[in-house]
Short mmCIF file of C-alpha atoms in Angstrom, two decimals:
data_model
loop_
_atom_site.label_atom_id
_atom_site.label_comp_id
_atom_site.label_asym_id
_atom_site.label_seq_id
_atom_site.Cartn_x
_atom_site.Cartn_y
_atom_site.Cartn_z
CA UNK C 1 1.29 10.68 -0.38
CA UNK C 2 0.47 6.99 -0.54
CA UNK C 3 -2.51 5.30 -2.19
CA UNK C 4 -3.95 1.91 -2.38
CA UNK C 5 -6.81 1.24 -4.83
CA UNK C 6 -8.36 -2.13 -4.68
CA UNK C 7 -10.96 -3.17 -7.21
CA UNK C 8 -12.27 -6.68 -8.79
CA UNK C 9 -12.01 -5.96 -12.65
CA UNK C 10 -9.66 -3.69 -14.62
CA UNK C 11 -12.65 -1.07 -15.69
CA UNK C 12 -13.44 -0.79 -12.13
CA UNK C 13 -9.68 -0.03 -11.20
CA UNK C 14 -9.56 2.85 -13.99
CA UNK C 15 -12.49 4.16 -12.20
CA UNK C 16 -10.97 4.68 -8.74
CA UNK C 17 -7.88 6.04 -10.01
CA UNK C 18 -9.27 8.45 -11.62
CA UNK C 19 -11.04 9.31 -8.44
CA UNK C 20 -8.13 8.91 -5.65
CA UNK C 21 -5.04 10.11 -7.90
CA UNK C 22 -4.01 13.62 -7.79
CA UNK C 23 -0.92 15.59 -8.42
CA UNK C 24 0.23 15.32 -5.15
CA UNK C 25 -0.21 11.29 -4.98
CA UNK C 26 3.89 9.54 -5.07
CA UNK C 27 3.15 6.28 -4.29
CA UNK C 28 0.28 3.49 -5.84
CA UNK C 29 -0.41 0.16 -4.53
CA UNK C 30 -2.80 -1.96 -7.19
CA UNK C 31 -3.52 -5.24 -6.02
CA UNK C 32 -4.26 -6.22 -9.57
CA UNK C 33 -1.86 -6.79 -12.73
CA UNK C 34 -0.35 -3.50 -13.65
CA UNK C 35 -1.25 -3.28 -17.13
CA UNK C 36 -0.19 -0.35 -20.48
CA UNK C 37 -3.57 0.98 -19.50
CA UNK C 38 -3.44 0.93 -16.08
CA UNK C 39 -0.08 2.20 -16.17
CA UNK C 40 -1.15 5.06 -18.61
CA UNK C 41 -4.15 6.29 -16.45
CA UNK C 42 -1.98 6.16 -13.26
CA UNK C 43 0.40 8.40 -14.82
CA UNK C 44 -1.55 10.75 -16.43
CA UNK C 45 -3.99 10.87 -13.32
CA UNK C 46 -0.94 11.01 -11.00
CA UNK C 47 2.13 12.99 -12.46
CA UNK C 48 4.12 12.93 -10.08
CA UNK C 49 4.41 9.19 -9.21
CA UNK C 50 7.14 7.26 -8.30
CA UNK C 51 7.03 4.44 -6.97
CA UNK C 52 3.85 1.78 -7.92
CA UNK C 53 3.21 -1.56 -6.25
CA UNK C 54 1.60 -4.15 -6.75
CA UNK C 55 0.69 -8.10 -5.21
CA UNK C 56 3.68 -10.72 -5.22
CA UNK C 57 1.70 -12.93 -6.99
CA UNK C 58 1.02 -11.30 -10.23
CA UNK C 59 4.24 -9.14 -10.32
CA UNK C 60 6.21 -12.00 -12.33
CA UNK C 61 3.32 -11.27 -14.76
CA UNK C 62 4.00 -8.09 -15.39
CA UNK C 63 5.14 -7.45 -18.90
CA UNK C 64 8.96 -6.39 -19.27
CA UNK C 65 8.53 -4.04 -21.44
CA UNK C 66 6.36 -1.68 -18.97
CA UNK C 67 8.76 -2.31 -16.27
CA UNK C 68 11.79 -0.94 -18.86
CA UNK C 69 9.60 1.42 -19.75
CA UNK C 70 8.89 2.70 -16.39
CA UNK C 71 12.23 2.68 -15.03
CA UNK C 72 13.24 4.60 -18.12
CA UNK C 73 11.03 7.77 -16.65
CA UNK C 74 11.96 7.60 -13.25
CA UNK C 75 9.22 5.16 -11.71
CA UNK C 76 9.37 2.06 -9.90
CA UNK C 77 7.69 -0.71 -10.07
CA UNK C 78 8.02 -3.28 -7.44
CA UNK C 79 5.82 -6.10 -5.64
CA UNK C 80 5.01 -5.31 -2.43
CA UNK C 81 3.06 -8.20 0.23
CA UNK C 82 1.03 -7.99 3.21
CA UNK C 83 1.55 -10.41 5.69
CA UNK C 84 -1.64 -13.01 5.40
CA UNK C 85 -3.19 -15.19 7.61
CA UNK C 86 -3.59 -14.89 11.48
CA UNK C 87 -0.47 -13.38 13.07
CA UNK C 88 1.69 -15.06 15.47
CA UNK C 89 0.60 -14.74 19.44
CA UNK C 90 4.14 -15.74 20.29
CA UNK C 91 7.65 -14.57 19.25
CA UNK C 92 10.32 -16.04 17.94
CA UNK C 93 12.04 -15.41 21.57
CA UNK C 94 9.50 -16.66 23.59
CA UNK C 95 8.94 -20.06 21.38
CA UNK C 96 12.85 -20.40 21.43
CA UNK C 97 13.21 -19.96 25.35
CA UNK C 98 10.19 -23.01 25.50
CA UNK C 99 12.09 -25.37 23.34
CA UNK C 100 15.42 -24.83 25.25
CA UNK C 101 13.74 -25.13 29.04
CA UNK C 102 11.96 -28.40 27.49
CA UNK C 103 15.34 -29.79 26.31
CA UNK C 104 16.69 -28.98 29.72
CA UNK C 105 14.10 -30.87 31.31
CA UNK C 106 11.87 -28.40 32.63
CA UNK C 107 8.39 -30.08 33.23
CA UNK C 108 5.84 -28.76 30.88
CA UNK C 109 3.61 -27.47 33.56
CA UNK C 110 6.23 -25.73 35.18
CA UNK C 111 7.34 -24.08 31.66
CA UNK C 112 3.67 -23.05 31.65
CA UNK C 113 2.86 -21.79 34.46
CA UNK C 114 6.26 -19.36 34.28
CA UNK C 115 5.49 -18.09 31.10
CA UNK C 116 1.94 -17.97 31.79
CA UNK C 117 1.31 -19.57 28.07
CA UNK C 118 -1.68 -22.80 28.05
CA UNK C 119 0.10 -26.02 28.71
CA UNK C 120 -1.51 -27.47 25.19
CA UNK C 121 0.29 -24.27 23.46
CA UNK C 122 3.65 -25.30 25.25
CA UNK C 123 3.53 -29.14 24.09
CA UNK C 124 2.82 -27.68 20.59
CA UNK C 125 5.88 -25.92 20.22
CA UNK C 126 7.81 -28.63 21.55
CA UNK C 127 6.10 -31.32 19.22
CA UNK C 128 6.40 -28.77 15.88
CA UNK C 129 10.63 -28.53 16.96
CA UNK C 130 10.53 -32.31 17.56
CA UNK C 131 9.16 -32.94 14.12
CA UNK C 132 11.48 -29.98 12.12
CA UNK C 133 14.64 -32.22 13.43
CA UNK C 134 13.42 -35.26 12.27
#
């Protein structure tokens, strides 16, 4: 079973676990630095652990010796991201069938009204690949 346990200060992180871990728990994700204490309590909380995650961001500051350490008994630990931001409206297919009935001189409006996508929308993708090439 997967959990994630999100908190703002280390204290308050030791507090969930020891609330959401259980023996039948095999996956954490932590979305702060996975420290000897926090890596203690997860494993005496959760015995049967193996895998724990953790942000991108602070994964580099992760001390080597609990990664060794953890490896050494079976358990990963790996960084694991979410994607951020607002997600995409429009595929990589759909942008890249735009750009090539532009460059074969489809008028904009045209392109538009086939793909049913706002004519602003269309000029953007054609302005972003007009300023990658340059």
């Amino acid at each position: 079973m997967r959990v994630e346990v999100k908190a703002r200060d280390n204290s308050e992180l030791i507090r969930k676990l020891q609330k959401m871990l259980g023996p039948e728990v095999t996956e954490v994700y932590i979305n702060l630095r996975p420290t000897k204490e926090i890596v203690v309590r997860i494993l005496e909380y959760a015995p049967n652990v193996q895998k724990i995650s953790c942000p991108p961001s602070l994964y580099p500051k992760v001390s080597k010796k609990i990664i060794d350490a953890l490896s050494q008994i079976g358990v990963q630990l790996v960084p694991e991201g979410y994607p951020r931001g607002r997600p995409k409206k429009y595929d990589e297919k759909t942008v890249k069938l735009v750009r090539e009935m532009a460059d074969m001189g489809v008028p904009m409006r045209e392109i538009s009204e086939r793909l049913g996508i706002p004519l602003r929308t269309v000029y953007y993708m054609v302005e972003k690949q007009v300023k990658k090439q340059s």
